[in-house]
Amino acid sequence: MKRVLITGGAGFLGSHLCDRFIKEGYHVIAMDNLITGDLKNIEHLFKLEHFEFYHHDVSKFIHVPGELDYILHFASPASPIDYLKIPIQTLKVGSLGIHNCLGLARVKNARVLIASTSEVYGDPNVHPQPEEYWGNVNPVGPRGVYDEAKRFQEAMTMAYHTYHGLETRIIRIFNTYGPRMRLNDGRVLPAFIGQALRGEDLTMFGDGSQTRSFCYVDDLVEGIYRLLLSDYAQPVNIGNPDEITIKEFGEEIIKLTGTSQKLISLPLPTDDPKQRKPDITKARSILGWEPKVSRAEGLKITYDYFKSLSKDDLFRMAHHKEF
Ligand code: UDP
């Protein structure tokens, strides 16, 4: 039985990966310090013989007994609100955290896949963004702590690949959504749906002309799975190229939720990228991957998830730890 370590295993993406690898018959070890992760996302796995959870901060030395075939490094705060609140931890998990993972991988002779991000392209001057684009990142702006940590993480991973011959994979994740997103993480989808559920106006930043391209989580997980098992060590974009303005997105959420509230405009955050859309030519040709779930389908599943939460859960998620 193959053994996989998933850092950030109690988070939004990490928990979906735990589910997928359990389903594929792996022994899954999830690790999380629970700063932004939530045990609720993985509690259904606790009873399984082939699931283990380590409450640990990957920025500190990692010890995992036994063999490991794969390490997936998904531990990181990942929303602008989170990394504004915990900038140093964000930098540490992307730098010290990946160093620990790569060191562990060498000892275990494991393959490492790291979660990188479209943020390595910053506020892009090239559209859509291919992997060859080097980006337009402000290192000292509020997003710099995340963007530069992820860029460093890619550099460190490539160095272990070329210098130590370690097997490595790099995925650049574009905006992804689905069940288990944190209601208060500040991202546009949980923000809009939470506001609609609470009967508040939807807070659009700026005039809403900035674009994003939203990928449903199951599609992303399929892309990650294929990349891990491929033999391609260069970065690969995974995302849904179906681009939409934030204003149109808000209108879709209003329609979906049937809220009588409206979109209101708040100031645009510093360095908010004006446009973002993945060029997925590589994912298509190397992995035979493309997204399958339309935004209409994915948004409905996600809305049903948020609606199904108990009042307790809604309260807990809305008031999740103040860092
Ligand atoms: N956004 C918004 N209202 C919100 C939260 C976000 O209009 O309440 C905008 C934000 O300015 C950005 C886009 O939605 O242009 C996506 O933001 P998110 O934080 O989800 O992810 P990003 O792609 O910026 O990392």
Tab-separated table of C-alpha atoms and ligand atoms in Angstrom:
chain	number	residue	atom	x	y	z
A	1	MET	CA	0.000	0.000	0.000
A	2	LYS	CA	1.411	3.396	-1.017
A	3	ARG	CA	1.813	6.025	1.710
A	4	VAL	CA	1.232	9.740	1.176
A	5	LEU	CA	1.841	12.712	3.495
A	6	ILE	CA	-0.449	15.683	2.868
A	7	THR	CA	0.577	18.897	4.637
A	8	GLY	CA	-2.310	21.274	5.180
A	9	GLY	CA	-4.454	18.134	5.226
A	10	ALA	CA	-7.248	19.755	7.266
A	11	GLY	CA	-7.600	22.691	4.887
A	12	PHE	CA	-9.936	23.201	1.962
A	13	LEU	CA	-7.768	21.593	-0.733
A	14	GLY	CA	-5.821	19.313	1.625
A	15	SER	CA	-8.973	17.657	2.928
A	16	HIS	CA	-10.286	16.990	-0.577
A	17	LEU	CA	-6.903	15.445	-1.406
A	18	CYS	CA	-7.143	13.210	1.693
A	19	ASP	CA	-10.533	11.987	0.431
A	20	ARG	CA	-9.170	11.316	-3.044
A	21	PHE	CA	-6.093	9.391	-1.902
A	22	ILE	CA	-8.163	7.316	0.555
A	23	LYS	CA	-10.499	6.507	-2.342
A	24	GLU	CA	-7.516	5.463	-4.466
A	25	GLY	CA	-6.423	3.004	-1.743
A	26	TYR	CA	-3.498	4.902	-0.206
A	27	HIS	CA	-2.442	5.140	3.426
A	28	VAL	CA	-2.945	8.863	4.085
A	29	ILE	CA	-1.112	10.910	6.711
A	30	ALA	CA	-2.544	14.409	7.074
A	31	MET	CA	-0.533	17.094	8.850
A	32	ASP	CA	-1.862	20.497	9.881
A	33	ASN	CA	-1.260	23.106	12.586
A	34	LEU	CA	-4.960	24.049	12.359
A	35	ILE	CA	-4.341	27.786	12.086
A	36	THR	CA	-6.482	28.028	8.975
A	37	GLY	CA	-7.384	24.330	8.671
A	38	ASP	CA	-10.369	22.770	10.447
A	39	LEU	CA	-10.687	19.232	11.835
A	40	LYS	CA	-14.330	19.266	10.748
A	41	ASN	CA	-13.049	18.848	7.152
A	42	ILE	CA	-11.467	15.459	7.926
A	43	GLU	CA	-13.339	14.119	10.967
A	44	HIS	CA	-15.207	11.646	8.727
A	45	LEU	CA	-11.810	9.992	8.017
A	46	PHE	CA	-10.718	9.502	11.643
A	47	LYS	CA	-12.378	6.110	11.939
A	48	LEU	CA	-10.460	4.698	8.956
A	49	GLU	CA	-7.551	2.355	9.540
A	50	HIS	CA	-5.531	3.953	6.763
A	51	PHE	CA	-5.854	7.556	7.853
A	52	GLU	CA	-3.647	9.329	10.396
A	53	PHE	CA	-3.612	12.934	11.534
A	54	TYR	CA	-0.585	14.772	12.941
A	55	HIS	CA	-1.210	18.113	14.633
A	56	HIS	CA	2.077	19.732	13.660
A	57	ASP	CA	3.494	22.921	12.156
A	58	VAL	CA	5.516	21.987	9.042
A	59	SER	CA	7.694	25.068	9.529
A	60	LYS	CA	9.266	23.044	12.354
A	61	PHE	CA	11.264	19.824	11.850
A	62	ILE	CA	8.979	17.069	10.531
A	63	HIS	CA	9.220	13.518	11.783
A	64	VAL	CA	7.070	10.826	10.177
A	65	PRO	CA	7.753	7.186	11.081
A	66	GLY	CA	7.750	4.552	8.330
A	67	GLU	CA	8.016	4.815	4.583
A	68	LEU	CA	6.596	7.551	2.377
A	69	ASP	CA	5.997	7.370	-1.360
A	70	TYR	CA	4.604	10.857	-1.870
A	71	ILE	CA	4.587	14.204	-0.068
A	72	LEU	CA	2.050	16.845	-1.084
A	73	HIS	CA	2.854	20.254	0.388
A	74	PHE	CA	-0.448	22.118	0.700
A	75	ALA	CA	0.076	23.824	4.056
A	76	SER	CA	-0.251	27.599	3.710
A	77	PRO	CA	-2.655	30.400	4.432
A	78	ALA	CA	-4.096	31.058	0.984
A	79	SER	CA	-6.418	34.035	1.020
A	80	PRO	CA	-5.500	37.722	1.015
A	81	ILE	CA	-7.197	38.219	4.418
A	82	ASP	CA	-5.269	35.320	5.958
A	83	TYR	CA	-1.871	36.392	4.780
A	84	LEU	CA	-2.492	39.960	5.837
A	85	LYS	CA	-3.224	38.659	9.336
A	86	ILE	CA	-0.392	36.124	9.537
A	87	PRO	CA	2.291	37.320	7.111
A	88	ILE	CA	5.293	35.814	8.918
A	89	GLN	CA	3.721	32.350	9.212
A	90	THR	CA	2.839	32.579	5.508
A	91	LEU	CA	6.474	33.257	4.628
A	92	LYS	CA	7.702	30.541	6.969
A	93	VAL	CA	5.453	27.759	5.713
A	94	GLY	CA	6.450	28.499	2.111
A	95	SER	CA	10.170	28.589	2.905
A	96	LEU	CA	11.071	26.655	6.085
A	97	GLY	CA	8.047	24.392	5.510
A	98	ILE	CA	9.068	23.317	2.023
A	99	HIS	CA	12.684	22.904	3.138
A	100	ASN	CA	11.514	20.450	5.807
A	101	CYS	CA	9.310	18.605	3.299
A	102	LEU	CA	12.128	18.310	0.770
A	103	GLY	CA	14.537	17.100	3.447
A	104	LEU	CA	12.021	14.505	4.577
A	105	ALA	CA	11.498	13.448	0.948
A	106	ARG	CA	15.226	12.826	0.518
A	107	VAL	CA	15.377	10.631	3.598
A	108	LYS	CA	12.275	8.686	2.546
A	109	ASN	CA	13.095	8.679	-1.169
A	110	ALA	CA	9.629	10.124	-1.776
A	111	ARG	CA	8.264	12.196	-4.648
A	112	VAL	CA	7.194	15.734	-3.696
A	113	LEU	CA	4.358	17.746	-5.234
A	114	ILE	CA	4.065	21.368	-4.177
A	115	ALA	CA	1.026	23.625	-4.322
A	116	SER	CA	2.147	26.756	-6.089
A	117	THR	CA	-0.219	29.414	-7.334
A	118	SER	CA	-1.236	31.782	-10.099
A	119	GLU	CA	-0.016	34.462	-7.656
A	120	VAL	CA	3.512	33.771	-8.927
A	121	TYR	CA	2.325	35.746	-12.000
A	122	GLY	CA	1.336	38.695	-9.752
A	123	ASP	CA	-0.773	41.318	-11.544
A	124	PRO	CA	-0.059	39.789	-14.951
A	125	ASN	CA	0.862	41.724	-18.061
A	126	VAL	CA	0.415	38.625	-20.215
A	127	HIS	CA	-3.066	37.188	-20.691
A	128	PRO	CA	-3.940	34.336	-20.395
A	129	GLN	CA	-0.964	33.235	-18.302
A	130	PRO	CA	1.270	30.452	-19.695
A	131	GLU	CA	3.843	28.716	-17.469
A	132	GLU	CA	6.668	30.492	-19.334
A	133	TYR	CA	5.526	33.916	-18.066
A	134	TRP	CA	7.730	35.109	-15.181
A	135	GLY	CA	5.186	37.395	-13.622
A	136	ASN	CA	4.729	40.926	-12.321
A	137	VAL	CA	4.978	40.666	-8.534
A	138	ASN	CA	5.415	43.407	-5.936
A	139	PRO	CA	7.658	41.802	-3.294
A	140	VAL	CA	6.968	44.463	-0.637
A	141	GLY	CA	3.204	44.864	-1.136
A	142	PRO	CA	0.642	43.125	1.102
A	143	ARG	CA	0.454	40.092	-1.199
A	144	GLY	CA	4.260	39.834	-1.391
A	145	VAL	CA	4.454	37.534	1.645
A	146	TYR	CA	2.408	34.916	-0.174
A	147	ASP	CA	3.626	35.492	-3.720
A	148	GLU	CA	7.304	35.514	-2.818
A	149	ALA	CA	6.977	32.523	-0.466
A	150	LYS	CA	5.440	30.556	-3.315
A	151	ARG	CA	8.097	31.725	-5.767
A	152	PHE	CA	10.824	30.755	-3.298
A	153	GLN	CA	9.084	27.409	-2.819
A	154	GLU	CA	9.238	26.731	-6.555
A	155	ALA	CA	12.933	27.723	-6.657
A	156	MET	CA	13.775	25.498	-3.681
A	157	THR	CA	11.873	22.577	-5.182
A	158	MET	CA	13.676	22.920	-8.530
A	159	ALA	CA	17.017	23.130	-6.685
A	160	TYR	CA	16.344	19.827	-4.908
A	161	HIS	CA	15.293	18.366	-8.236
A	162	THR	CA	18.400	19.444	-10.146
A	163	TYR	CA	20.989	19.222	-7.342
A	164	HIS	CA	19.752	16.169	-5.418
A	165	GLY	CA	17.867	14.453	-8.250
A	166	LEU	CA	14.702	14.439	-6.143
A	167	GLU	CA	11.465	13.647	-7.964
A	168	THR	CA	9.374	16.807	-7.812
A	169	ARG	CA	6.145	18.197	-9.279
A	170	ILE	CA	4.927	21.813	-9.251
A	171	ILE	CA	1.303	22.762	-9.739
A	172	ARG	CA	0.224	26.380	-10.183
A	173	ILE	CA	-3.300	26.556	-8.843
A	174	PHE	CA	-5.716	29.193	-10.123
A	175	ASN	CA	-8.805	30.325	-8.185
A	176	THR	CA	-10.570	27.198	-6.935
A	177	TYR	CA	-13.837	26.846	-5.062
A	178	GLY	CA	-16.095	24.211	-3.573
A	179	PRO	CA	-17.406	22.776	-0.308
A	180	ARG	CA	-15.210	23.287	2.795
A	181	MET	CA	-14.003	26.753	1.873
A	182	ARG	CA	-13.910	28.777	5.054
A	183	LEU	CA	-16.801	31.169	5.276
A	184	ASN	CA	-14.621	33.946	6.696
A	185	ASP	CA	-11.460	33.535	4.640
A	186	GLY	CA	-12.270	36.731	2.735
A	187	ARG	CA	-12.278	35.156	-0.703
A	188	VAL	CA	-14.895	36.371	-3.061
A	189	LEU	CA	-17.029	33.212	-3.220
A	190	PRO	CA	-17.514	32.517	0.512
A	191	ALA	CA	-17.789	36.289	1.058
A	192	PHE	CA	-20.639	36.654	-1.455
A	193	ILE	CA	-22.467	33.452	-0.444
A	194	GLY	CA	-22.064	34.230	3.277
A	195	GLN	CA	-23.400	37.735	2.709
A	196	ALA	CA	-26.361	36.409	0.728
A	197	LEU	CA	-27.141	33.862	3.487
A	198	ARG	CA	-26.981	36.556	6.175
A	199	GLY	CA	-29.096	38.975	4.132
A	200	GLU	CA	-26.280	41.501	3.690
A	201	ASP	CA	-25.252	43.386	0.561
A	202	LEU	CA	-22.498	41.748	-1.513
A	203	THR	CA	-19.187	43.597	-1.175
A	204	MET	CA	-17.666	44.020	-4.628
A	205	PHE	CA	-14.181	45.513	-4.515
A	206	GLY	CA	-13.574	48.309	-7.027
A	207	ASP	CA	-15.900	48.515	-10.025
A	208	GLY	CA	-15.868	44.723	-10.397
A	209	SER	CA	-14.228	44.836	-13.829
A	210	GLN	CA	-11.303	42.686	-12.609
A	211	THR	CA	-11.537	39.108	-13.857
A	212	ARG	CA	-10.972	35.674	-12.355
A	213	SER	CA	-11.459	32.134	-13.694
A	214	PHE	CA	-12.957	29.751	-11.148
A	215	CYS	CA	-12.215	26.018	-11.054
A	216	TYR	CA	-14.351	23.509	-9.167
A	217	VAL	CA	-12.368	21.595	-6.540
A	218	ASP	CA	-12.980	18.087	-7.972
A	219	ASP	CA	-11.483	19.162	-11.303
A	220	LEU	CA	-8.439	20.571	-9.519
A	221	VAL	CA	-7.933	17.386	-7.485
A	222	GLU	CA	-8.040	15.313	-10.679
A	223	GLY	CA	-5.350	17.573	-12.180
A	224	ILE	CA	-3.173	17.223	-9.068
A	225	TYR	CA	-3.548	13.446	-9.100
A	226	ARG	CA	-2.546	13.225	-12.754
A	227	LEU	CA	0.420	15.560	-12.324
A	228	LEU	CA	1.708	13.598	-9.321
A	229	LEU	CA	1.701	10.375	-11.333
A	230	SER	CA	3.201	12.005	-14.441
A	231	ASP	CA	6.929	12.339	-15.104
A	232	TYR	CA	6.852	16.123	-15.668
A	233	ALA	CA	8.949	18.222	-13.261
A	234	GLN	CA	8.299	21.716	-14.678
A	235	PRO	CA	5.380	23.834	-13.370
A	236	VAL	CA	1.905	23.102	-14.728
A	237	ASN	CA	-1.100	25.460	-14.531
A	238	ILE	CA	-4.309	23.852	-13.325
A	239	GLY	CA	-7.426	25.982	-13.465
A	240	ASN	CA	-10.599	26.619	-15.402
A	241	PRO	CA	-10.099	29.103	-18.269
A	242	ASP	CA	-13.761	30.214	-18.126
A	243	GLU	CA	-13.078	33.876	-17.267
A	244	ILE	CA	-15.640	36.210	-15.683
A	245	THR	CA	-15.629	39.718	-14.181
A	246	ILE	CA	-16.220	39.963	-10.436
A	247	LYS	CA	-19.325	42.069	-11.155
A	248	GLU	CA	-20.825	39.343	-13.343
A	249	PHE	CA	-19.810	36.779	-10.735
A	250	GLY	CA	-21.670	38.755	-8.042
A	251	GLU	CA	-24.734	38.876	-10.280
A	252	GLU	CA	-24.561	35.084	-10.707
A	253	ILE	CA	-24.457	34.637	-6.914
A	254	ILE	CA	-27.440	36.976	-6.474
A	255	LYS	CA	-29.394	34.895	-8.977
A	256	LEU	CA	-28.297	31.568	-7.478
A	257	THR	CA	-29.152	32.497	-3.889
A	258	GLY	CA	-32.279	34.506	-4.725
A	259	THR	CA	-31.141	37.206	-2.306
A	260	SER	CA	-32.874	40.571	-2.530
A	261	GLN	CA	-29.617	42.306	-1.564
A	262	LYS	CA	-27.460	44.125	-4.119
A	263	LEU	CA	-23.812	44.557	-5.077
A	264	ILE	CA	-22.112	47.464	-3.339
A	265	SER	CA	-18.666	48.761	-4.267
A	266	LEU	CA	-15.826	48.954	-1.704
A	267	PRO	CA	-12.250	50.144	-2.366
A	268	LEU	CA	-10.069	47.791	-4.382
A	269	PRO	CA	-7.316	46.197	-2.231
A	270	THR	CA	-3.672	47.093	-3.020
A	271	ASP	CA	-2.144	45.134	-5.919
A	272	ASP	CA	-5.390	43.267	-6.652
A	273	PRO	CA	-4.669	41.552	-10.008
A	274	LYS	CA	-6.773	43.049	-12.809
A	275	GLN	CA	-7.147	39.865	-14.778
A	276	ARG	CA	-6.408	36.197	-14.382
A	277	LYS	CA	-6.991	33.216	-16.648
A	278	PRO	CA	-4.879	30.087	-16.967
A	279	ASP	CA	-3.384	28.940	-20.229
A	280	ILE	CA	-3.918	25.180	-19.780
A	281	THR	CA	-2.292	23.999	-23.007
A	282	LYS	CA	0.342	22.072	-21.000
A	283	ALA	CA	-2.179	20.397	-18.691
A	284	ARG	CA	-4.165	19.354	-21.753
A	285	SER	CA	-1.213	17.940	-23.677
A	286	ILE	CA	0.910	16.481	-20.857
A	287	LEU	CA	-1.810	15.271	-18.475
A	288	GLY	CA	-4.763	14.907	-20.848
A	289	TRP	CA	-6.588	17.078	-18.298
A	290	GLU	CA	-9.210	19.746	-18.651
A	291	PRO	CA	-11.971	20.940	-16.317
A	292	LYS	CA	-15.304	19.135	-16.580
A	293	VAL	CA	-17.533	20.957	-14.091
A	294	SER	CA	-19.239	24.144	-15.306
A	295	ARG	CA	-19.508	27.156	-13.006
A	296	ALA	CA	-23.295	26.713	-12.843
A	297	GLU	CA	-22.945	23.110	-11.599
A	298	GLY	CA	-20.066	23.840	-9.224
A	299	LEU	CA	-21.698	26.910	-7.706
A	300	LYS	CA	-24.902	24.987	-7.036
A	301	ILE	CA	-23.035	22.211	-5.168
A	302	THR	CA	-21.072	24.812	-3.198
A	303	TYR	CA	-24.176	26.831	-2.301
A	304	ASP	CA	-25.969	23.643	-1.181
A	305	TYR	CA	-22.975	22.879	1.058
A	306	PHE	CA	-23.055	26.292	2.730
A	307	LYS	CA	-26.840	26.053	3.131
A	308	SER	CA	-26.529	22.605	4.735
A	309	LEU	CA	-24.262	23.868	7.535
A	310	SER	CA	-25.877	24.040	10.942
A	311	LYS	CA	-26.254	27.408	12.664
A	312	ASP	CA	-23.439	26.262	14.971
A	313	ASP	CA	-21.125	25.568	12.037
A	314	LEU	CA	-21.995	28.850	10.372
A	315	PHE	CA	-21.210	30.693	13.584
A	316	ARG	CA	-18.017	28.714	14.199
A	317	MET	CA	-16.805	29.264	10.645
A	318	ALA	CA	-17.681	32.944	10.633
A	319	HIS	CA	-15.787	33.414	13.900
A	320	HIS	CA	-12.997	30.920	13.285
A	321	LYS	CA	-9.887	31.712	15.300
A	322	GLU	CA	-8.783	35.312	15.260
A	323	PHE	CA	-5.090	34.874	14.547
B	1	UDP	N1	-13.412	40.447	-4.056
B	1	UDP	C1	-14.569	41.205	-3.983
B	1	UDP	N2	-15.301	41.162	-2.821
B	1	UDP	C2	-14.956	40.409	-1.739
B	1	UDP	C3	-13.772	39.618	-1.832
B	1	UDP	C4	-13.022	39.670	-3.002
B	1	UDP	O1	-14.934	41.914	-4.922
B	1	UDP	O2	-15.666	40.446	-0.715
B	1	UDP	C5	-12.626	40.502	-5.303
B	1	UDP	C6	-11.130	40.738	-5.088
B	1	UDP	O3	-10.856	42.123	-5.046
B	1	UDP	C7	-10.534	40.055	-6.297
B	1	UDP	C8	-11.501	38.923	-6.597
B	1	UDP	O4	-12.713	39.236	-5.914
B	1	UDP	O5	-10.504	40.938	-7.393
B	1	UDP	C9	-11.023	37.570	-6.131
B	1	UDP	O6	-10.609	37.715	-4.800
B	1	UDP	P1	-10.165	36.478	-3.894
B	1	UDP	O7	-9.742	37.057	-2.582
B	1	UDP	O8	-11.236	35.459	-3.895
B	1	UDP	O9	-8.920	35.830	-4.646
B	1	UDP	P2	-7.642	36.422	-5.413
B	1	UDP	O10	-7.803	35.890	-6.776
B	1	UDP	O11	-7.644	37.928	-5.410
B	1	UDP	O12	-6.487	35.870	-4.681
